[in-house]
PDB file of C-alpha atoms in Angstrom:
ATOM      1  CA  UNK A 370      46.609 -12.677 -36.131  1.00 69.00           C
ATOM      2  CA  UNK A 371      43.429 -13.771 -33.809  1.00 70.00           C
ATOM      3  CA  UNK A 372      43.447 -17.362 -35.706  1.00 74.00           C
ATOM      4  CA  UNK A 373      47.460 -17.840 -35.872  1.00 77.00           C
ATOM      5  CA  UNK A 374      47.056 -17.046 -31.945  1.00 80.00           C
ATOM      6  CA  UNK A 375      44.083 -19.742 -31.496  1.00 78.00           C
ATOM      7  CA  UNK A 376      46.106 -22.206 -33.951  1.00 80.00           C
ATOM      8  CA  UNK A 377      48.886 -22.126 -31.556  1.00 85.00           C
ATOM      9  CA  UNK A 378      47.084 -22.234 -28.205  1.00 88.00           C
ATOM     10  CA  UNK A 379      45.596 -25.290 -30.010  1.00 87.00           C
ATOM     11  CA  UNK A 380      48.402 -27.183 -31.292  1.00 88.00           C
ATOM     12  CA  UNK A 381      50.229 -25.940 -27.780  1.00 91.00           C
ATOM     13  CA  UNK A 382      47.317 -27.037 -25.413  1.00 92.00           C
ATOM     14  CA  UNK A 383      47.626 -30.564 -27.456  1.00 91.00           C
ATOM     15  CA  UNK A 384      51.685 -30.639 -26.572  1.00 92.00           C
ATOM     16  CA  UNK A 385      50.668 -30.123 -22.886  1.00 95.00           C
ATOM     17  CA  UNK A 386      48.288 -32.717 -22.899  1.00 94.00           C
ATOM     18  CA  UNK A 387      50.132 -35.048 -24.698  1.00 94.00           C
ATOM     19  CA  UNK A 388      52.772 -34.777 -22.031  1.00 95.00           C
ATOM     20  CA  UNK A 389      49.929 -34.743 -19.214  1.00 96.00           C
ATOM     21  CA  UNK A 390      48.672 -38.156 -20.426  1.00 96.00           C
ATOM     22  CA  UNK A 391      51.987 -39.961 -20.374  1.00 96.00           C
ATOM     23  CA  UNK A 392      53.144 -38.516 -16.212  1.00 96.00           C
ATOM     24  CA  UNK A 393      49.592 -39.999 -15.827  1.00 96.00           C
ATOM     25  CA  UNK A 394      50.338 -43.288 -17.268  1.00 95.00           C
ATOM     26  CA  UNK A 395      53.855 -43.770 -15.169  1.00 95.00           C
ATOM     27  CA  UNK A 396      52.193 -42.377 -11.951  1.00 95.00           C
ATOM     28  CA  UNK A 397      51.311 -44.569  -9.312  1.00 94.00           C
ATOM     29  CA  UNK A 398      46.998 -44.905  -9.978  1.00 91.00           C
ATOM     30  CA  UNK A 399      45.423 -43.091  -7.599  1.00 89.00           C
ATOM     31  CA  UNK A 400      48.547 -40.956  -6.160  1.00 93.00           C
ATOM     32  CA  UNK A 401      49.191 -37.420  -6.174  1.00 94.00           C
ATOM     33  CA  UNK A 402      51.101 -36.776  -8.796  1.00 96.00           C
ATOM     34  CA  UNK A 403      48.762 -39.245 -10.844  1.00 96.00           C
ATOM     35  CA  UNK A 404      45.710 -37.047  -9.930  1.00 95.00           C
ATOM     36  CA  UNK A 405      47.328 -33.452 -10.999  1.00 96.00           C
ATOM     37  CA  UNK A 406      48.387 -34.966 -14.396  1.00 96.00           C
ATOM     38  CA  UNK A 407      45.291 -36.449 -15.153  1.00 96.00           C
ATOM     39  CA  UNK A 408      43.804 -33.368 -14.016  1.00 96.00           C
ATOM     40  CA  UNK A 409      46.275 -31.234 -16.963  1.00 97.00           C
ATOM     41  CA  UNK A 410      45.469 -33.421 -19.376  1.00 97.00           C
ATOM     42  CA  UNK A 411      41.483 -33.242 -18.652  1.00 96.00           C
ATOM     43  CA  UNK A 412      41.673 -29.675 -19.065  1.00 96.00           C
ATOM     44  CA  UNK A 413      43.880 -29.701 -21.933  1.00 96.00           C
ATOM     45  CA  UNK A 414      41.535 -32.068 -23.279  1.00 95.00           C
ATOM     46  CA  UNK A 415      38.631 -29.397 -22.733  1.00 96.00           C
ATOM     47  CA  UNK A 416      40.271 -26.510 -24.553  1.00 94.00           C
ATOM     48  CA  UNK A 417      41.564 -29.077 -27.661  1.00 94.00           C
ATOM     49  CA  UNK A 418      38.434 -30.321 -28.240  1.00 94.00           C
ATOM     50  CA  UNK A 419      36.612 -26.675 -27.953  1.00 93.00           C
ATOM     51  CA  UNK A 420      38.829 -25.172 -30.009  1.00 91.00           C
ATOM     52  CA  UNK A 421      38.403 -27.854 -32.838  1.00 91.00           C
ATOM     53  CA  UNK A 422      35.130 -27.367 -32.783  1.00 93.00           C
ATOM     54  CA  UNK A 423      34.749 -23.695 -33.253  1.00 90.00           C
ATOM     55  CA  UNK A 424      37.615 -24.079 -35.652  1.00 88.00           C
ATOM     56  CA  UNK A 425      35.428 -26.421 -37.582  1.00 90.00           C
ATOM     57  CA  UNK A 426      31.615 -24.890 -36.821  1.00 90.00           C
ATOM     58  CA  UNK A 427      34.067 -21.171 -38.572  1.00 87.00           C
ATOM     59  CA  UNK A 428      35.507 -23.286 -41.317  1.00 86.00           C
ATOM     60  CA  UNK A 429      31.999 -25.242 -42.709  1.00 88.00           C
ATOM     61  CA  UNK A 430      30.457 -21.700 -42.650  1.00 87.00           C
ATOM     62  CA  UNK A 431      32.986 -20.648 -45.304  1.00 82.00           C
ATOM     63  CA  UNK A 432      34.307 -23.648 -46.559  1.00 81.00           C
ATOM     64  CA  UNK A 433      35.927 -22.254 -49.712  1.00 73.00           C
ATOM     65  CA  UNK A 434      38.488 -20.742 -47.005  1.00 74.00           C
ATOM     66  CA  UNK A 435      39.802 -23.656 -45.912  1.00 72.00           C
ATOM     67  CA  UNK A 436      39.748 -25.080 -49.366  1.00 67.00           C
ATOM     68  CA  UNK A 437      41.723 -22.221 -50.468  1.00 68.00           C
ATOM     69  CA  UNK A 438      39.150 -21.327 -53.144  1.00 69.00           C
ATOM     70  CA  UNK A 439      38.580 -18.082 -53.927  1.00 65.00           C
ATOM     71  CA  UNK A 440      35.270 -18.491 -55.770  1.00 61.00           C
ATOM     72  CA  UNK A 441      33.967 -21.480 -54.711  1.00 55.00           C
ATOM     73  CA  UNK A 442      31.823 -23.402 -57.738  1.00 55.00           C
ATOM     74  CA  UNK A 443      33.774 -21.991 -60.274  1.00 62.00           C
ATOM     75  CA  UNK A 444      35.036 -25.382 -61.640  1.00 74.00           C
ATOM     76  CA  UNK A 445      34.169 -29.022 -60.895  1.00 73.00           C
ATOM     77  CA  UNK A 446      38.008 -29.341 -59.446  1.00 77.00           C
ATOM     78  CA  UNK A 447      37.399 -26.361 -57.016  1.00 76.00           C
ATOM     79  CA  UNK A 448      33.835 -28.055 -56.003  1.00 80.00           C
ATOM     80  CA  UNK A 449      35.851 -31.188 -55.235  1.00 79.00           C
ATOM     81  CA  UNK A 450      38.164 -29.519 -53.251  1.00 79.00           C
ATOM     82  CA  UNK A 451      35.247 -27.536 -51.342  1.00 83.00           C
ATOM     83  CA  UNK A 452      33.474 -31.012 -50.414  1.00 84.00           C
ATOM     84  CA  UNK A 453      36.759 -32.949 -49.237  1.00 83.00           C
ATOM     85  CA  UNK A 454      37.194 -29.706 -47.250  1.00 85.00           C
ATOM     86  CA  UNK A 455      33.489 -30.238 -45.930  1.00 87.00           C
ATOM     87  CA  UNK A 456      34.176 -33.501 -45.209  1.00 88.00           C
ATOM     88  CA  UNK A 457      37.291 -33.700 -43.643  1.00 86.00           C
ATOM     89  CA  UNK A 458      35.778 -30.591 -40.922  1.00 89.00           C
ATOM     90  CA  UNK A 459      32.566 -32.531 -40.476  1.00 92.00           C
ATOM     91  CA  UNK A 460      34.520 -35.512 -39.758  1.00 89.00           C
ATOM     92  CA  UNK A 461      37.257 -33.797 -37.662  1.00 89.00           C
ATOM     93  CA  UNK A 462      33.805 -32.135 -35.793  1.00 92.00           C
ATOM     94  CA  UNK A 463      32.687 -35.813 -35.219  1.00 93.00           C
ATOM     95  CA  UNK A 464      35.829 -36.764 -33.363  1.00 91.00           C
ATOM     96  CA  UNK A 465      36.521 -34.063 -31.235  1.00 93.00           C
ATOM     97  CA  UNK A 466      32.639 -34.399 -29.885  1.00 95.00           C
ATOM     98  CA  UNK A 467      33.065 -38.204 -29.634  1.00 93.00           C
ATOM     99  CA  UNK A 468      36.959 -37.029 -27.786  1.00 95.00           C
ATOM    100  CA  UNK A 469      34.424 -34.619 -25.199  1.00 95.00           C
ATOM    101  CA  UNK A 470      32.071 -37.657 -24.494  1.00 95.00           C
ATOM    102  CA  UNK A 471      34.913 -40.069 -23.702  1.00 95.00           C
ATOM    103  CA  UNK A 472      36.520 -37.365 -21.530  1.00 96.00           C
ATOM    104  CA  UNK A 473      33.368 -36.450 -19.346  1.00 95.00           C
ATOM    105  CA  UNK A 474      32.375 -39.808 -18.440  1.00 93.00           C
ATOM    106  CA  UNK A 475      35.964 -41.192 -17.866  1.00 94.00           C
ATOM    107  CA  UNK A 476      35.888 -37.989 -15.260  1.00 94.00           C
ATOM    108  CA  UNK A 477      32.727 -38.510 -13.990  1.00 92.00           C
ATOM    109  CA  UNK A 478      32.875 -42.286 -13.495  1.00 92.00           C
ATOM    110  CA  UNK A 479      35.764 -41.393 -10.951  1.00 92.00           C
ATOM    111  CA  UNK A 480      33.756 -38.497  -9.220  1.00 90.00           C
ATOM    112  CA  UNK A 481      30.993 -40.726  -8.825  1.00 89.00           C
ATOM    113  CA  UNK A 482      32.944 -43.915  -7.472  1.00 87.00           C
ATOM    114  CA  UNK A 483      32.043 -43.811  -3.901  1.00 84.00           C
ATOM    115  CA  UNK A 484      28.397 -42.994  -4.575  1.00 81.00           C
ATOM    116  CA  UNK A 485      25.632 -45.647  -5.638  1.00 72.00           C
ATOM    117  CA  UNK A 486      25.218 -45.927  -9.408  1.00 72.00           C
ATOM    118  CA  UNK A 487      22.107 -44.267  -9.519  1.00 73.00           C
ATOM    119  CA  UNK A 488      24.401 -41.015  -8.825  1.00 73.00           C
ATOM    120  CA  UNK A 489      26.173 -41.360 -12.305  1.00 78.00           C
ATOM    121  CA  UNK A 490      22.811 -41.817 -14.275  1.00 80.00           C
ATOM    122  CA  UNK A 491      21.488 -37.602 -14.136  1.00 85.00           C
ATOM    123  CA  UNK A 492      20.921 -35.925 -16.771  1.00 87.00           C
ATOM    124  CA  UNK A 493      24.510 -35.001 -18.238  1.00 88.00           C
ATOM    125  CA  UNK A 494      25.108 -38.988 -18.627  1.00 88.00           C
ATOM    126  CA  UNK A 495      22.332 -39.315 -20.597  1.00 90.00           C
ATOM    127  CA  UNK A 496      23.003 -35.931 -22.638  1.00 93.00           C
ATOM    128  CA  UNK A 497      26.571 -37.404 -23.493  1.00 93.00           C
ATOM    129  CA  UNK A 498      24.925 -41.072 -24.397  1.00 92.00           C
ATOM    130  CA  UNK A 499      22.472 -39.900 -26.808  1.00 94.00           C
ATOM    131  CA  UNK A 500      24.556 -36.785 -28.102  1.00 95.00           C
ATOM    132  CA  UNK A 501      27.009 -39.468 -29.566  1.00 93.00           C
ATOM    133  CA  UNK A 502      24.033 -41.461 -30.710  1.00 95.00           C
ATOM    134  CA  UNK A 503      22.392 -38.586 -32.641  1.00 96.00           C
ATOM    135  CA  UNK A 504      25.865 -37.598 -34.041  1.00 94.00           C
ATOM    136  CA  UNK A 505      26.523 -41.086 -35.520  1.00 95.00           C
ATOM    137  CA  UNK A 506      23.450 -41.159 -37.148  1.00 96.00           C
ATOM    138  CA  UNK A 507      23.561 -37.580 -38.719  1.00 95.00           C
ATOM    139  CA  UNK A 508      27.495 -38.281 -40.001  1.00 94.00           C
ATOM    140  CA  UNK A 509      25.775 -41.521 -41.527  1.00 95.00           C
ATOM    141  CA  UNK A 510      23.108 -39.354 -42.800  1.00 95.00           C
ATOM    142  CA  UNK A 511      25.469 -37.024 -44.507  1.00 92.00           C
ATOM    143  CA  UNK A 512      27.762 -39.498 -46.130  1.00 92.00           C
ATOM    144  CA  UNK A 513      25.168 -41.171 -47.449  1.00 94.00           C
ATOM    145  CA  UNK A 514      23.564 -38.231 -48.750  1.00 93.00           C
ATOM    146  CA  UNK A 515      26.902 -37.412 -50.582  1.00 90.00           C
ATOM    147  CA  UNK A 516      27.173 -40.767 -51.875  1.00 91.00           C
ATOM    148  CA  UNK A 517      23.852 -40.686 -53.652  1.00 92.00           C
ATOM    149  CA  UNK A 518      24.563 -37.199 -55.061  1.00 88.00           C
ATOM    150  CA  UNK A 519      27.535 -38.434 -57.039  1.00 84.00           C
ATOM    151  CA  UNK A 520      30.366 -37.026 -53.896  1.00 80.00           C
ATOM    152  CA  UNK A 521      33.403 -39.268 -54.267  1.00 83.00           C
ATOM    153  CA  UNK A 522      34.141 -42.661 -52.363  1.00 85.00           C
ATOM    154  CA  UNK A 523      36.013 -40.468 -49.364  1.00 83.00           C
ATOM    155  CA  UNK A 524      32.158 -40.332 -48.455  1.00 87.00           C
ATOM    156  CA  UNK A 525      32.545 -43.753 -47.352  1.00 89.00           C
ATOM    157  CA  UNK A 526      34.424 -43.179 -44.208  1.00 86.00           C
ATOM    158  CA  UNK A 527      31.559 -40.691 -42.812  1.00 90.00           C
ATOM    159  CA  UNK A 528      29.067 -43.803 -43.805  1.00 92.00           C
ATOM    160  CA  UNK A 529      31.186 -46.732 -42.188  1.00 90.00           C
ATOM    161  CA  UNK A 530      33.306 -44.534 -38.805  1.00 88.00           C
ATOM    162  CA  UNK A 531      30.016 -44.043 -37.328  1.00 91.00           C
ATOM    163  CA  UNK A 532      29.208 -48.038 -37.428  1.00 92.00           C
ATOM    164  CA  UNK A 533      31.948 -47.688 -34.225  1.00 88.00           C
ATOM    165  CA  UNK A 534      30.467 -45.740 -31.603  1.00 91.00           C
ATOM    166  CA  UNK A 535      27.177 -47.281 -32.674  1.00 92.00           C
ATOM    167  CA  UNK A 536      28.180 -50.606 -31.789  1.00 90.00           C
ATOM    168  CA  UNK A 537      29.615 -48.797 -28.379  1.00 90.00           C
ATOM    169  CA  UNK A 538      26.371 -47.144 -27.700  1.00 92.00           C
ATOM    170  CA  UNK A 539      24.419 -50.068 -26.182  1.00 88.00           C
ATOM    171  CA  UNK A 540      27.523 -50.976 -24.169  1.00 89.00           C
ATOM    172  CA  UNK A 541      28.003 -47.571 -22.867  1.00 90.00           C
ATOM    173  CA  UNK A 542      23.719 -47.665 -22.375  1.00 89.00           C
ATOM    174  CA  UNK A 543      23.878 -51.266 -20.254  1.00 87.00           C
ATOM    175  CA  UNK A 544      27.049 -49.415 -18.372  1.00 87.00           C
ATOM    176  CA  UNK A 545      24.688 -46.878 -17.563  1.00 86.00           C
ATOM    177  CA  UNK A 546      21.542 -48.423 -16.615  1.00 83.00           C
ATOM    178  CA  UNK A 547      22.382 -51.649 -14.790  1.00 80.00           C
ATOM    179  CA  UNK A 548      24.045 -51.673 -11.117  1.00 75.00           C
ATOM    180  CA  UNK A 549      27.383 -51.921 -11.384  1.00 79.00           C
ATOM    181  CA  UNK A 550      29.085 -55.567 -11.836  1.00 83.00           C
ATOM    182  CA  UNK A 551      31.878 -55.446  -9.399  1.00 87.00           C
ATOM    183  CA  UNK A 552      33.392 -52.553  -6.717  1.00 88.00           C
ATOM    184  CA  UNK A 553      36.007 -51.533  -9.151  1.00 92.00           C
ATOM    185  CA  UNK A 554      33.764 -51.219 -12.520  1.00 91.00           C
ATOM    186  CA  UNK A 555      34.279 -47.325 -12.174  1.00 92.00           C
ATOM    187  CA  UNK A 556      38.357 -48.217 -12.210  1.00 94.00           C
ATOM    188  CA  UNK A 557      38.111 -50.125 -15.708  1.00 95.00           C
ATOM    189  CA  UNK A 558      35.461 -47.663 -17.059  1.00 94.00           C
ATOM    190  CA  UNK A 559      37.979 -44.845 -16.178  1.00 95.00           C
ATOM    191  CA  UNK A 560      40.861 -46.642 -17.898  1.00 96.00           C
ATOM    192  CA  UNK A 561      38.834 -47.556 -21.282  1.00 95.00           C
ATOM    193  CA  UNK A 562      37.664 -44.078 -21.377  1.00 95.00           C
ATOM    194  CA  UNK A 563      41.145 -42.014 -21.096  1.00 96.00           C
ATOM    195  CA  UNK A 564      43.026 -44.616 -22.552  1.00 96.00           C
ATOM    196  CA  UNK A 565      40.532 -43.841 -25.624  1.00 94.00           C
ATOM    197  CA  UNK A 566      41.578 -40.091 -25.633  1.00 95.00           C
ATOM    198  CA  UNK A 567      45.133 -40.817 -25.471  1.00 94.00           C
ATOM    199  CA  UNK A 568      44.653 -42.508 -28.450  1.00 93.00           C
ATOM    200  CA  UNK A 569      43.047 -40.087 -30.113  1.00 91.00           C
ATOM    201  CA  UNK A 570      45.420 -37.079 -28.586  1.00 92.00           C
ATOM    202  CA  UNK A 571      48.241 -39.445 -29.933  1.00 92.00           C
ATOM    203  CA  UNK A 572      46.194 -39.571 -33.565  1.00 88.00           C
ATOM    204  CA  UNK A 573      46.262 -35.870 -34.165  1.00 86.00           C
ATOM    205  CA  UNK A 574      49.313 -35.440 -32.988  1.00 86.00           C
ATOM    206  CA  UNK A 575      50.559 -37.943 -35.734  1.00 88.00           C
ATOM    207  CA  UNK A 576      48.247 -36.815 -38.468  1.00 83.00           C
ATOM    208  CA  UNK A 577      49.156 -33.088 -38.136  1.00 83.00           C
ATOM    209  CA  UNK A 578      52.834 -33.812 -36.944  1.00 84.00           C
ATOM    210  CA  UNK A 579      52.960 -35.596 -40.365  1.00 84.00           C
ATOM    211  CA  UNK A 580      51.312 -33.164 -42.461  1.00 77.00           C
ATOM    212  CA  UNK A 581      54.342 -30.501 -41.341  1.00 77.00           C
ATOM    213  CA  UNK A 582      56.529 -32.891 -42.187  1.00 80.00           C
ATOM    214  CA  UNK A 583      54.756 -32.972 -45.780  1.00 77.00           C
ATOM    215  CA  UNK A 584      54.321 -28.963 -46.160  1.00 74.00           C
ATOM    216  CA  UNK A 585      57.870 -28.028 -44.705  1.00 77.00           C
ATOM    217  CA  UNK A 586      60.278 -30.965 -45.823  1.00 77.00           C
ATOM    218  CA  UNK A 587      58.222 -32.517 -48.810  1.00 73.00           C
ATOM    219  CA  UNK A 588      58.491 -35.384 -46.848  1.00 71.00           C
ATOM    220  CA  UNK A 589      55.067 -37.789 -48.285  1.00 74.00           C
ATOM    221  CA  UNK A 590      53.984 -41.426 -47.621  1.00 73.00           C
ATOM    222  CA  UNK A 591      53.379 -43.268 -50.674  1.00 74.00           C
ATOM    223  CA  UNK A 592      49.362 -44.445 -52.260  1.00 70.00           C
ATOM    224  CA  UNK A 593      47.798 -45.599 -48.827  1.00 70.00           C
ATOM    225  CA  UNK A 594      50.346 -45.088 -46.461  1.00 77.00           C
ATOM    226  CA  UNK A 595      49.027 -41.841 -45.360  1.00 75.00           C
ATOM    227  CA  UNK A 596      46.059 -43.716 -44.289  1.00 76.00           C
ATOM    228  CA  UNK A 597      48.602 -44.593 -41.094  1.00 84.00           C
ATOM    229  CA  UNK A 598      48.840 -41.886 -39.138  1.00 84.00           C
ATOM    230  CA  UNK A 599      44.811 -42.169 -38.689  1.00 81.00           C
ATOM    231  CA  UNK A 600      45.205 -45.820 -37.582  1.00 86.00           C
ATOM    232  CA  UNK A 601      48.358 -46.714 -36.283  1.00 90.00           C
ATOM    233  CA  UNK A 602      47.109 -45.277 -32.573  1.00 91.00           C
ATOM    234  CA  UNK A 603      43.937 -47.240 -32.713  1.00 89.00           C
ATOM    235  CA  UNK A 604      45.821 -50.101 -33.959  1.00 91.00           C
ATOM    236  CA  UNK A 605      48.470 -50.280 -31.601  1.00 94.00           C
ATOM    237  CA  UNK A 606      46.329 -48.624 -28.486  1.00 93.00           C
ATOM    238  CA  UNK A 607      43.235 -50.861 -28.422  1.00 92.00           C
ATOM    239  CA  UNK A 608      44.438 -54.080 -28.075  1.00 95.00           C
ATOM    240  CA  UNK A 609      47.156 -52.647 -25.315  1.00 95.00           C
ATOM    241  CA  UNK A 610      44.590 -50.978 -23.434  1.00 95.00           C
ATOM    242  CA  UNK A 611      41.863 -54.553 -24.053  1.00 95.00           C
ATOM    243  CA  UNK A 612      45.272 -56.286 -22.397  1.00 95.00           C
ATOM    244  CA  UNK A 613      46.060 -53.815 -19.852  1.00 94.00           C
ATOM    245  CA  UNK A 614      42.102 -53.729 -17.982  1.00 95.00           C
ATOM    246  CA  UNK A 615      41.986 -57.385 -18.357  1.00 93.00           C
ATOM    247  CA  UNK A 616      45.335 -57.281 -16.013  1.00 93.00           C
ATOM    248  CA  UNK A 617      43.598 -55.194 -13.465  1.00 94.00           C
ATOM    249  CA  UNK A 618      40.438 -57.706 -13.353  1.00 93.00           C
ATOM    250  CA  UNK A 619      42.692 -60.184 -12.739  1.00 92.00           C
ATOM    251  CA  UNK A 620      44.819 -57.964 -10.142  1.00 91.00           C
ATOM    252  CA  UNK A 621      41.488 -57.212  -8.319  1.00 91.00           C
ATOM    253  CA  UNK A 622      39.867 -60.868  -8.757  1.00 89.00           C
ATOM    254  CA  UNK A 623      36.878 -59.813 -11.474  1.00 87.00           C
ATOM    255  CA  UNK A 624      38.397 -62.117 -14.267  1.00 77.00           C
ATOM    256  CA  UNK A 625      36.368 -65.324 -14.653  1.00 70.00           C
ATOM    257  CA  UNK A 626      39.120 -68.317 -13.472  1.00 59.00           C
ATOM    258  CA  UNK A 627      38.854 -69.599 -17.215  1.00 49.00           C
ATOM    259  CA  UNK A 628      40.428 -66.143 -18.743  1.00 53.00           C
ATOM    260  CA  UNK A 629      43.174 -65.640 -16.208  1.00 50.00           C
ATOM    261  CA  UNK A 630      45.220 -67.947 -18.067  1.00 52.00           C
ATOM    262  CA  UNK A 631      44.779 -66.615 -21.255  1.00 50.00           C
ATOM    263  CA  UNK A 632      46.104 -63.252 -19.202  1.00 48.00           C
ATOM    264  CA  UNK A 633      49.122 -64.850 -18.379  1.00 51.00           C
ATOM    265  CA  UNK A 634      50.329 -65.627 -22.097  1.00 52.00           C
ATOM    266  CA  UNK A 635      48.788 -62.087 -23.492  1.00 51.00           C
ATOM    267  CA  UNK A 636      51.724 -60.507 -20.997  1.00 50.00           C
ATOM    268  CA  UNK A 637      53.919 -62.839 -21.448  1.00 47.00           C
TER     269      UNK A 637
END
């Protein structure tokens, strides 16, 4: 009864966030109504993200449960299924930390928008910085390790997912050391950063959304298609939200005069 009831504040919590993300999106920036949205979905965002990860820290202590192995080890196909179920919680762990880091500073980057930059480098910047860092590496660490012990090719993904935010960290390290380029730098760094959790609220929404669909109406996409639901988001939400912050340099005069052409056709 005690996990049904967390599965549901979980799944519910995502609904209201979901919903919190779009009012944000439609409200005028900086308005009212924009502010107590994005303040719903930032909370929402808190207890998702929690909740995964005590979901996940419970599950990878027994991971035969989630497996739905009774003795795990008894046979090489339980084993497999114990290791995808390792896994796909380590990886789900991943995301949900890398959600929490994206969150925090797209918050804090607003708190600290009036103040000099030197008021957004303490300690908790740096904590969130290197805590991705560190988790990259160890998820690298681990699929590798799985890799060489004969684990199957899934192992891949925890080897080659981590190559993103490491390629992010010494953007997100300039962002935090160097003086700001322009007054509004706060206003894209905001955007970027809860644009990048709608996407990934809109990814497990369409992962597990489509996983009911597969338990309750048999309803399965074909070889590779089920791959979608993990990148459709990312592929639509990335180049929308690339488009969308290159609009508002232009809007407040930080786009170089050679790019504010290219603007006009991207919209167009």
């Amino acid at each position: 009864m005690l996990w049904l009831f967390f599965r549901r504040f979980h799944i519910g919590l995502g609904f209201v966030g979901l919903v919190a993300f779009w009012l944000a999106i439609v409200a005028r920036k900086g308005g009212r109504f924009h502010i107590v949205a994005g303040r719903v979905f930032e909370w929402s965002g808190y207890a998702v993200a929690g909740s995964a990860l005590f979901t996940c820290a419970r599950y990878l202590l027994t991971p035969h449960h989630f497996a739905f192995v009774s003795r795990p080890g008894e046979s090489a196909e339980e084993l497999a299924r114990i290791q995808f179920a390792q896994f796909f919680l380590t990886m789900l762990a991943f995301l949900a930390w890398l959600f929490l880091v994206q969150l925090r500073n797209g918050v804090r980057v607003v708190q600290t928008r009036q103040q000099p930059a030197e008021v957004y480098r303490n300690w908790e910047a740096r904590f969130w910085l290197y805590s991705q860092l560190a988790g990259s590496v160890v998820l690298m660490g681990y699929g590798a390790y799985r890799l060489a012990t004969g684990g199957s090719s899934v192992h891949w993904l925890s080897v080659l997912v981590p190559l993103i935010p490491l390629a992010e960290f010494r953007k997100e390290r300039l962002f935090l050391l160097q003086p700001r380029e322009t007054k509004m730098s706060w206003w894209y760094k905001h955007m970027e950063c809860m644009l990048g959790c709608g996407i990934a609220f809109h990814t497990a929404g369409l992962v597990f959304t489509t996983r009911w669909l597969q338990t309750n109406w048999q309803l399965q996409l074909p070889g590779m298609w089920q791959l979608l639901p993990w990148i459709l988001p990312t592929a639509v939400g990335v180049p929308l939200t690339h488009i969308w912050i290159r609009w508002y340099r232009k809007k407040f005069g930080d786009l170089p005069r050679e790019e504010v052409g290219v603007v006009k056709q991207e919209l167009v």
